[in-house]
Short mmCIF file of C-alpha atoms and ligand atoms in Angstrom, two decimals:
data_model
loop_
_atom_site.label_atom_id
_atom_site.label_comp_id
_atom_site.label_asym_id
_atom_site.label_seq_id
_atom_site.Cartn_x
_atom_site.Cartn_y
_atom_site.Cartn_z
CA UNK S 1 134.36 134.33 43.07
CA UNK S 2 130.88 133.02 43.12
CA UNK S 3 128.80 135.31 40.70
CA UNK S 4 126.12 135.13 38.00
CA UNK S 5 126.38 137.79 35.85
CA UNK S 6 124.65 138.62 32.41
CA UNK S 7 128.04 139.06 30.54
CA UNK S 8 129.00 142.14 28.96
CA UNK S 9 130.07 141.58 25.08
CA UNK S 10 133.67 140.81 25.05
CA UNK S 11 135.02 140.77 21.32
CA UNK S 12 138.43 139.34 20.77
CA UNK S 13 140.78 139.54 17.62
CA UNK S 14 142.77 136.35 17.36
CA UNK S 15 146.45 136.39 15.63
CA UNK S 16 148.20 133.28 14.65
CA UNK S 17 150.31 131.68 17.33
CA UNK S 18 154.07 132.81 16.61
CA UNK S 19 155.78 129.95 18.78
CA UNK S 20 154.52 126.28 19.59
CA UNK S 21 152.18 125.76 22.43
CA UNK S 22 153.64 123.86 25.36
CA UNK S 23 152.68 123.05 29.02
CA UNK S 24 150.68 120.89 31.00
CA UNK S 25 147.11 122.15 32.26
CA UNK S 26 144.13 121.17 34.02
CA UNK S 27 140.68 122.24 32.58
CA UNK S 28 137.72 123.16 34.75
CA UNK S 29 135.29 120.34 36.00
CA UNK S 30 132.80 118.35 33.73
CA UNK S 31 129.71 120.31 33.12
CA UNK S 32 127.47 117.39 32.75
CA UNK S 33 128.72 115.91 36.16
CA UNK S 34 128.70 119.15 37.93
CA UNK S 35 124.88 120.07 37.29
CA UNK S 36 124.11 116.53 38.40
CA UNK S 37 126.29 116.61 41.50
CA UNK S 38 124.57 119.68 42.64
CA UNK S 39 121.12 118.41 41.68
CA UNK S 40 121.36 114.81 43.12
CA UNK S 41 123.13 116.10 46.46
CA UNK S 42 120.11 118.34 46.96
CA UNK S 43 117.81 115.42 46.54
CA UNK S 44 119.62 113.27 48.91
CA UNK S 45 119.53 113.17 52.80
CA UNK S 46 122.76 114.65 54.42
CA UNK S 47 125.59 116.39 53.56
CA UNK S 48 127.52 116.12 50.19
CA UNK S 49 131.12 117.45 49.60
CA UNK S 50 131.89 118.15 45.89
CA UNK S 51 135.47 118.86 44.61
CA UNK S 52 136.24 119.85 41.07
CA UNK S 53 132.91 121.51 40.41
CA UNK S 54 132.83 123.62 37.42
CA UNK S 55 132.13 127.06 38.55
CA UNK S 56 130.87 128.28 35.13
CA UNK S 57 127.69 130.33 34.81
CA UNK S 58 125.52 127.29 33.70
CA UNK S 59 126.57 125.34 36.89
CA UNK S 60 126.16 128.38 39.24
CA UNK S 61 122.63 128.82 37.80
CA UNK S 62 121.94 125.32 38.93
CA UNK S 63 123.45 125.94 42.47
CA UNK S 64 121.17 129.01 42.80
CA UNK S 65 117.91 127.00 41.64
CA UNK S 66 118.71 124.16 44.21
CA UNK S 67 119.05 126.94 46.77
CA UNK S 68 115.79 128.20 45.75
CA UNK S 69 114.29 124.90 46.38
CA UNK S 70 115.45 124.59 49.72
CA UNK S 71 118.87 122.96 49.83
CA UNK S 72 121.73 124.47 51.66
CA UNK S 73 124.47 125.08 48.82
CA UNK S 74 127.90 126.62 49.89
CA UNK S 75 131.02 127.28 48.34
CA UNK S 76 133.77 126.53 50.75
CA UNK S 77 136.86 126.80 48.68
CA UNK S 78 137.47 127.11 44.91
CA UNK S 79 135.60 124.32 43.19
CA UNK S 80 134.83 122.78 46.72
CA UNK S 81 131.34 122.99 47.49
CA UNK S 82 128.93 121.55 50.43
CA UNK S 83 125.49 120.50 49.87
CA UNK S 84 122.85 119.83 52.53
CA UNK S 85 119.68 118.08 51.31
CA UNK S 86 116.77 116.76 53.34
CA UNK S 87 115.82 113.71 51.32
CA UNK S 88 113.85 112.95 48.26
CA UNK S 89 110.40 114.63 47.87
CA UNK S 90 111.32 117.33 50.43
CA UNK S 91 111.92 120.17 47.94
CA UNK S 92 110.10 123.50 48.78
CA UNK S 93 108.21 125.64 46.26
CA UNK S 94 110.38 128.21 44.99
CA UNK S 95 109.23 131.83 45.70
CA UNK S 96 110.45 133.20 42.33
CA UNK S 97 110.98 132.40 38.70
CA UNK S 98 114.04 129.88 38.40
CA UNK S 99 116.52 131.56 35.86
CA UNK S 100 118.51 128.78 34.12
CA UNK S 101 120.71 131.31 31.96
CA UNK S 102 122.10 129.78 29.11
CA UNK S 103 121.93 126.14 30.23
CA UNK S 104 119.89 123.40 28.51
CA UNK S 105 121.01 120.75 30.73
CA UNK S 106 119.84 122.68 33.84
CA UNK S 107 116.35 123.54 32.41
CA UNK S 108 115.82 119.94 30.91
CA UNK S 109 116.93 118.05 34.18
CA UNK S 110 115.39 120.47 36.48
CA UNK S 111 111.95 119.79 34.62
CA UNK S 112 112.04 116.19 35.81
CA UNK S 113 112.68 117.11 39.35
CA UNK S 114 109.95 119.78 39.42
CA UNK S 115 107.31 117.67 37.91
CA UNK S 116 107.69 115.13 40.20
CA UNK S 117 107.36 117.24 43.46
CA UNK S 118 103.83 118.73 44.21
CA UNK S 119 104.42 122.44 43.80
CA UNK S 120 104.41 125.30 41.29
CA UNK S 121 107.42 126.66 39.54
CA UNK S 122 108.26 128.72 36.71
CA UNK S 123 111.45 128.43 34.77
CA UNK S 124 113.15 130.73 32.33
CA UNK S 125 116.55 131.46 30.69
CA UNK S 126 118.62 133.80 28.38
CA UNK S 127 117.79 134.70 24.80
CA UNK S 128 119.44 131.46 23.70
CA UNK S 129 117.87 129.07 26.19
CA UNK S 130 114.24 130.71 25.49
CA UNK S 131 114.68 129.55 22.06
CA UNK S 132 115.39 126.03 22.57
CA UNK S 133 112.90 123.04 22.48
CA UNK S 134 111.26 121.98 25.66
CA UNK S 135 108.65 119.75 24.31
CA UNK S 136 111.18 116.90 24.10
CA UNK S 137 110.97 116.83 27.82
CA UNK S 138 107.44 118.26 28.78
CA UNK S 139 105.84 115.67 26.29
CA UNK S 140 107.04 112.58 28.18
CA UNK S 141 106.84 114.33 31.61
CA UNK S 142 103.19 114.91 31.16
CA UNK S 143 102.33 111.32 31.50
CA UNK S 144 103.59 111.70 35.28
CA UNK S 145 100.34 113.81 35.68
CA UNK S 146 102.41 116.89 35.83
CA UNK S 147 101.11 119.94 33.87
CA UNK S 148 102.94 122.38 31.74
CA UNK S 149 102.28 125.65 30.03
CA UNK S 150 104.98 127.31 28.08
CA UNK S 151 105.30 130.00 25.37
CA UNK S 152 104.41 128.84 21.50
CA UNK S 153 106.44 126.26 20.43
CA UNK S 154 107.06 124.63 23.87
CA UNK S 155 109.52 127.34 24.60
CA UNK S 156 110.54 128.89 27.91
CA UNK S 157 109.23 130.50 30.18
CA UNK S 158 107.64 127.47 31.30
CA UNK S 159 105.10 126.85 34.32
CA UNK S 160 105.13 123.64 35.95
CA UNK S 161 102.32 122.15 38.15
CA UNK S 162 104.24 119.32 39.73
CA UNK S 163 102.78 116.19 41.23
CA UNK S 164 103.63 114.63 44.62
CA UNK S 165 102.66 111.25 43.45
CA UNK S 166 104.10 111.15 39.80
CA UNK S 167 103.14 108.06 37.73
CA UNK S 168 106.28 106.16 36.70
CA UNK S 169 107.04 106.37 33.09
CA UNK S 170 107.99 104.07 30.32
CA UNK S 171 109.71 105.89 27.41
CA UNK S 172 111.67 105.27 24.13
CA UNK S 173 113.82 108.23 23.41
CA UNK S 174 112.94 109.77 20.07
CA UNK S 175 115.88 111.68 19.94
CA UNK S 176 119.37 110.56 21.21
CA UNK S 177 119.54 112.90 24.03
CA UNK S 178 121.04 112.46 27.56
CA UNK S 179 119.18 115.35 28.73
CA UNK S 180 115.57 113.71 27.94
CA UNK S 181 116.84 110.55 29.24
CA UNK S 182 117.87 112.38 32.51
CA UNK S 183 114.68 114.33 32.95
CA UNK S 184 112.63 111.03 32.82
CA UNK S 185 114.84 109.34 35.19
CA UNK S 186 114.73 112.06 37.57
CA UNK S 187 110.99 112.37 37.59
CA UNK S 188 111.04 108.31 38.22
CA UNK S 189 112.97 109.11 41.48
CA UNK S 190 109.79 110.23 43.10
CA UNK S 191 107.41 107.70 41.54
CA UNK S 192 106.29 104.55 43.16
CA UNK S 193 107.37 101.72 40.88
CA UNK S 194 109.73 101.42 37.99
CA UNK S 195 110.72 103.77 35.39
CA UNK S 196 111.93 102.61 32.09
CA UNK S 197 113.85 104.32 29.54
CA UNK S 198 114.87 102.95 26.31
CA UNK S 199 117.41 104.57 24.07
CA UNK S 200 118.24 103.31 20.55
CA UNK S 201 121.93 104.84 20.62
CA UNK S 202 123.64 105.21 23.93
CA UNK S 203 124.00 108.53 25.32
CA UNK S 204 126.32 109.70 28.11
CA UNK S 205 125.25 107.82 31.33
CA UNK S 206 126.46 110.24 34.09
CA UNK S 207 122.77 110.39 35.40
CA UNK S 208 122.80 106.43 35.80
CA UNK S 209 126.35 106.38 37.29
CA UNK S 210 125.78 109.25 39.94
CA UNK S 211 122.21 108.04 40.90
CA UNK S 212 123.84 104.50 41.98
CA UNK S 213 126.54 106.26 43.72
CA UNK S 214 123.94 108.09 45.92
CA UNK S 215 122.28 104.76 46.53
CA UNK S 216 119.51 104.55 43.87
CA UNK S 217 118.92 101.07 42.25
CA UNK S 218 119.52 101.41 38.41
CA UNK S 219 120.16 98.71 35.94
CA UNK S 220 121.23 99.11 32.42
CA UNK S 221 120.93 96.25 29.64
CA UNK S 222 121.88 96.37 26.04
CA UNK S 223 119.20 97.15 23.51
CA UNK S 224 119.84 96.16 19.65
CA UNK S 225 123.22 97.28 18.22
CA UNK S 226 124.49 99.92 20.41
CA UNK S 227 121.30 100.93 22.39
CA UNK S 228 120.22 100.50 26.21
CA UNK S 229 117.28 99.92 28.37
CA UNK S 230 117.62 101.80 31.85
CA UNK S 231 115.54 100.85 34.72
CA UNK S 232 115.15 102.88 37.97
CA UNK S 233 113.54 101.60 41.08
CA UNK S 234 111.32 104.57 42.38
CA UNK S 235 111.67 106.21 45.88
CA UNK S 236 115.06 104.96 46.79
CA UNK S 237 116.57 106.31 50.11
CA UNK S 238 119.16 108.74 48.38
CA UNK S 239 122.09 109.46 50.70
CA UNK S 240 124.54 112.14 50.72
CA UNK S 241 127.82 110.86 49.04
CA UNK S 242 130.91 112.97 48.11
CA UNK S 243 131.49 113.54 44.47
CA UNK S 244 134.86 114.32 42.62
CA UNK S 245 134.32 115.91 39.44
CA UNK S 246 136.77 114.96 36.64
CA UNK S 247 138.13 117.58 34.07
CA UNK S 248 135.59 118.25 31.26
CA UNK S 249 136.64 116.37 27.80
CA UNK S 250 134.36 118.83 25.99
CA UNK S 251 136.70 121.66 27.31
CA UNK S 252 139.91 119.86 27.17
CA UNK S 253 138.96 119.39 23.33
CA UNK S 254 139.87 122.89 22.83
CA UNK S 255 143.13 122.96 24.52
CA UNK S 256 144.40 119.68 22.63
CA UNK S 257 142.97 120.91 19.01
CA UNK S 258 145.00 124.02 19.42
CA UNK S 259 148.04 121.86 20.26
CA UNK S 260 147.58 119.58 17.27
CA UNK S 261 147.21 122.42 14.99
CA UNK S 262 149.85 124.91 16.02
CA UNK S 263 153.12 123.71 14.48
CA UNK S 264 155.54 122.13 17.12
CA UNK S 265 153.21 122.19 20.03
CA UNK S 266 153.04 119.74 22.65
CA UNK S 267 150.47 120.11 25.49
CA UNK S 268 149.19 118.11 28.24
CA UNK S 269 145.77 118.18 29.83
CA UNK S 270 145.78 116.53 33.14
CA UNK S 271 142.64 114.69 34.73
CA UNK S 272 140.48 114.53 31.67
CA UNK S 273 137.21 112.44 32.13
CA UNK S 274 137.33 109.66 29.76
CA UNK S 275 133.79 108.25 29.98
CA UNK S 276 133.62 106.01 26.98
CA UNK S 277 130.31 107.79 25.99
CA UNK S 278 132.13 111.22 25.96
CA UNK S 279 135.22 110.29 24.11
CA UNK S 280 134.15 110.25 20.44
CA UNK S 281 136.23 113.24 19.58
CA UNK S 282 139.55 111.39 20.77
CA UNK S 283 138.70 108.41 18.61
CA UNK S 284 138.02 110.74 15.76
CA UNK S 285 141.22 112.77 16.02
CA UNK S 286 143.39 109.45 16.08
CA UNK S 287 141.66 108.25 13.02
CA UNK S 288 142.82 111.59 11.46
CA UNK S 289 146.22 110.80 12.35
CA UNK S 290 146.53 112.85 15.53
CA UNK S 291 149.47 112.01 17.86
CA UNK S 292 147.17 111.89 21.19
CA UNK S 293 148.92 110.00 24.14
CA UNK S 294 147.08 108.87 27.12
CA UNK S 295 148.73 108.31 30.45
CA UNK S 296 148.38 108.17 34.12
CA UNK S 297 144.73 106.24 33.66
CA UNK S 298 142.82 105.99 36.64
CA UNK S 299 139.18 105.99 38.32
CA UNK S 300 138.11 108.87 40.11
CA UNK S 301 134.84 109.37 41.54
CA UNK S 302 133.71 106.32 39.62
CA UNK S 303 134.69 107.71 36.12
CA UNK S 304 137.71 106.95 34.22
CA UNK S 305 140.33 109.68 34.02
CA UNK S 306 143.62 110.15 32.39
CA UNK S 307 146.07 112.54 31.11
CA UNK S 308 145.98 113.27 27.42
CA UNK S 309 149.13 114.86 25.61
CA UNK S 310 148.51 116.22 21.95
CA UNK S 311 151.47 116.66 19.68
CA UNK S 312 151.21 118.77 16.68
CA UNK S 313 151.63 116.86 13.20
CA UNK S 314 150.07 116.15 10.01
CA UNK S 315 146.14 115.51 9.93
CA UNK S 316 144.06 114.08 7.30
CA UNK S 317 140.22 114.13 6.50
CA UNK S 318 137.81 111.69 8.28
CA UNK S 319 134.41 110.28 7.54
CA UNK S 320 132.44 110.27 11.42
CA UNK S 321 129.57 107.78 11.37
CA UNK S 322 126.23 109.04 12.81
CA UNK S 323 126.12 106.38 15.42
CA UNK S 324 129.29 108.28 17.04
CA UNK S 325 127.37 111.54 17.21
CA UNK S 326 126.18 110.99 20.80
CA UNK S 327 129.54 110.42 22.20
CA UNK S 328 130.82 113.69 20.69
CA UNK S 329 127.79 115.96 20.14
CA UNK S 330 129.52 119.07 21.53
CA UNK S 331 132.64 118.69 19.73
CA UNK S 332 131.57 119.08 16.15
CA UNK S 333 132.33 122.79 15.98
CA UNK S 334 136.08 122.30 17.09
CA UNK S 335 136.20 119.13 15.08
CA UNK S 336 135.24 121.28 12.01
CA UNK S 337 137.97 123.38 12.74
CA UNK S 338 140.55 120.49 12.77
CA UNK S 339 139.19 119.14 9.55
CA UNK S 340 139.51 122.61 8.00
CA UNK S 341 143.15 122.49 8.60
CA UNK S 342 143.85 118.93 7.91
CA UNK S 343 144.45 117.55 4.12
CA UNK S 344 141.48 116.29 2.07
CA UNK S 345 137.72 116.24 2.66
CA UNK S 346 135.87 115.26 5.90
CA UNK S 347 132.29 114.42 6.44
CA UNK S 348 130.51 114.14 9.66
CA UNK S 349 127.09 112.42 9.38
CA UNK S 350 123.92 112.49 11.26
CA UNK S 351 124.16 116.20 12.86
CA UNK S 352 120.57 117.05 13.15
CA UNK S 353 120.89 117.44 16.94
CA UNK S 354 123.35 120.36 16.43
CA UNK S 355 120.43 122.42 15.13
CA UNK S 356 119.03 122.93 18.62
CA UNK S 357 122.07 123.46 20.85
CA UNK S 358 123.12 126.86 22.49
CA UNK S 359 122.91 128.07 18.78
CA UNK S 360 121.88 126.34 15.51
CA UNK S 361 125.51 125.13 15.71
CA UNK S 362 125.38 123.42 12.12
CA UNK S 363 124.81 126.67 10.46
CA UNK S 364 126.92 128.46 12.86
CA UNK S 365 129.85 126.32 12.27
CA UNK S 366 129.47 126.50 8.54
CA UNK S 367 129.47 130.36 8.83
CA UNK S 368 132.39 130.49 10.91
CA UNK S 369 134.38 128.54 8.54
CA UNK S 370 133.03 130.17 5.36
CA UNK S 371 133.89 133.55 6.63
CA UNK S 372 137.38 132.34 7.02
CA UNK S 373 137.95 130.98 3.53
CA UNK S 374 136.97 127.44 4.18
CA UNK S 375 134.85 125.43 1.63
CA UNK S 376 132.21 123.66 3.66
CA UNK S 377 128.86 122.30 2.60
CA UNK S 378 125.69 120.73 4.55
CA UNK S 379 124.18 117.75 2.66
CA UNK S 380 120.99 116.75 4.58
CA UNK S 381 122.04 116.28 8.19
CA UNK S 382 125.84 115.86 7.23
CA UNK S 383 128.66 118.58 7.14
CA UNK S 384 131.29 118.32 4.61
CA UNK S 385 134.54 120.24 5.20
CA UNK S 386 137.34 120.63 2.59
CA UNK S 387 140.43 120.74 4.26
CA UNK S 388 143.11 123.13 3.32
CA UNK S 389 146.20 121.02 4.54
CA UNK S 390 147.63 123.92 6.51
CA UNK S 391 146.82 127.21 7.55
CA UNK S 392 143.08 128.40 6.79
CA UNK S 393 142.84 131.83 5.02
CA UNK S 394 141.05 133.42 8.22
CA UNK S 395 140.58 137.16 8.13
CA UNK S 396 136.77 136.74 8.96
CA UNK S 397 134.31 137.99 11.67
CA UNK S 398 132.67 135.04 13.61
CA UNK S 399 129.17 135.50 15.26
CA UNK S 400 129.12 133.60 18.25
CA UNK S 401 125.27 133.61 18.70
CA UNK S 402 125.42 133.46 22.55
CA UNK S 403 127.32 129.98 22.19
CA UNK S 404 130.66 129.40 24.10
CA UNK S 405 131.88 126.46 21.99
CA UNK S 406 131.65 128.64 18.94
CA UNK S 407 133.60 131.33 20.59
CA UNK S 408 136.20 128.79 21.77
CA UNK S 409 136.37 126.97 18.24
CA UNK S 410 136.79 130.40 16.64
CA UNK S 411 139.79 131.35 18.89
CA UNK S 412 141.62 127.93 17.96
CA UNK S 413 140.76 128.68 14.48
CA UNK S 414 142.62 132.16 14.76
CA UNK S 415 145.77 130.58 16.01
CA UNK S 416 146.39 128.93 12.70
CA UNK S 417 144.94 131.24 10.24
CA UNK S 418 146.89 133.32 7.83
CA UNK S 419 144.78 136.37 8.58
CA UNK S 420 143.67 137.52 12.13
CA UNK S 421 140.35 136.20 13.01
CA UNK S 422 137.77 138.42 14.86
CA UNK S 423 135.29 136.90 17.41
CA UNK S 424 132.39 139.16 18.11
CA UNK S 425 131.71 138.08 21.81
CA UNK S 426 133.77 135.66 23.87
CA UNK S 427 131.79 136.53 27.19
CA UNK S 428 129.66 133.08 26.78
CA UNK S 429 132.83 131.14 27.12
CA UNK S 430 132.39 131.61 30.86
CA UNK S 431 129.27 129.31 30.71
CA UNK S 432 131.59 126.31 30.54
CA UNK S 433 135.26 127.22 30.54
CA UNK S 434 135.89 130.41 32.84
CA UNK S 435 139.51 131.24 32.36
CA UNK S 436 139.98 129.84 28.98
CA UNK S 437 141.78 132.73 27.45
CA UNK S 438 144.21 132.69 30.47
CA UNK S 439 144.65 129.17 30.20
CA UNK S 440 145.49 129.28 26.45
CA UNK S 441 147.95 132.20 27.21
CA UNK S 442 149.62 130.11 29.80
CA UNK S 443 150.46 127.66 27.35
CA UNK S 444 151.85 130.26 24.84
CA UNK S 445 148.71 131.26 22.66
CA UNK S 446 149.43 135.14 23.02
CA UNK S 447 145.55 136.04 23.06
CA UNK S 448 145.09 139.90 23.70
CA UNK S 449 141.64 140.44 25.10
C1 S3P X 501 124.27 117.03 28.23
C2 S3P X 501 123.72 116.24 26.98
C3 S3P X 501 123.83 116.76 25.54
C4 S3P X 501 124.97 117.75 25.55
C5 S3P X 501 125.03 118.96 26.55
C6 S3P X 501 124.98 118.06 28.00
C7 S3P X 501 123.96 116.34 29.37
O1 S3P X 501 122.65 117.41 25.19
O2 S3P X 501 124.85 118.51 24.38
O3 S3P X 501 126.20 119.72 26.38
O4 S3P X 501 124.59 116.88 30.39
O5 S3P X 501 123.17 115.65 29.67
P1 S3P X 501 121.59 116.53 24.52
O6 S3P X 501 120.87 115.83 25.58
O7 S3P X 501 120.41 117.54 24.04
O8 S3P X 501 121.98 115.85 23.40
#
């Protein structure tokens, strides 16, 4: 069913799994790609068909926003959507506030689109999103000529006076953020001339790939060790093109981690997106000794996809370099849970960006582990986890702080803890992984909501 709900709180007590996890499942569509598919289709001329769309609350907010901006957005079957756009520059002024719910990606990418159309709009979000930094996009976007007024600290609600003839930007990212890169590139779509973004560390490139798919001219060149320069030619004729959304590797992470930890398990997740700028967790898990097997590799909708099978076995601690962080930025909470169970110490370096996610994920992940008897420290921007080499003590209450990934990480921890783990609220899981608890139960997790 297509609905946007203000979620009522859903507490959960997780008991250790009593049998191995087993089976083959598919996870919902990639969140990053789903947002972009709806937005870019609304900017393109003609009718785009999208299959495998994530129908989580975050993406439904984007669908509603694109409708409010004049695109015809229709759900024709589960995961299958049709978007009819009238072409770049034709968006209409929304007649009410755009509520982006919990979604930073929706808010930040949309800022680039709204700034580059000659109209007035206001964006808001839930308690989590209203606390997140927006200056990282409004600062560079102001150079287009657009004007922004926000609450103190650059926080939502945000009023935007967009410009019909935005100046093209040339911008070097001060933080490794695909959302900021995308906001600048999207503003460049409606600008005459060339938009240029330098990223010192490569971040997920779904915007670049999908803009090309819709007919834009985007070139990417290497910059130093591991960076990139992206150039976009403004005012392309964006034409509707169908999009097949792969399974979200960031969602598959929870299922695969549970399978690695619950003794005797073997679980396959089919059709997982394997864009190399998203697979840092899988590299790291293999370095920890994980038996993670890839099969059926293929390219679908321009993105590499494959089936991943996780087989439980002993794991050891790992030292994750800071340069890897952008390719696994959403995966640190679940990696911390895996590291707590592995033998020996782990160190995850360069996690400053975790402080500005759906929650302050650095402090929230530390609290999640400490409440459950795991030794964990933060030194500068690094997290240090002391692995127990087996079941963690558990028995704690985890505060999920409106953060879906903390709720899922806490659930996985509970499956391998000596004492039951209480999760204060699992409702936010619906933002990215509707059906998570049912899916986990289908492989034998035995969760009772
Ligand atoms: C995303 C980029 C990342 C990631 C988020 C999705 C995107 O955020 O954490 O879940 O779709 O571009 P940052 O750009 O803040 O790193």
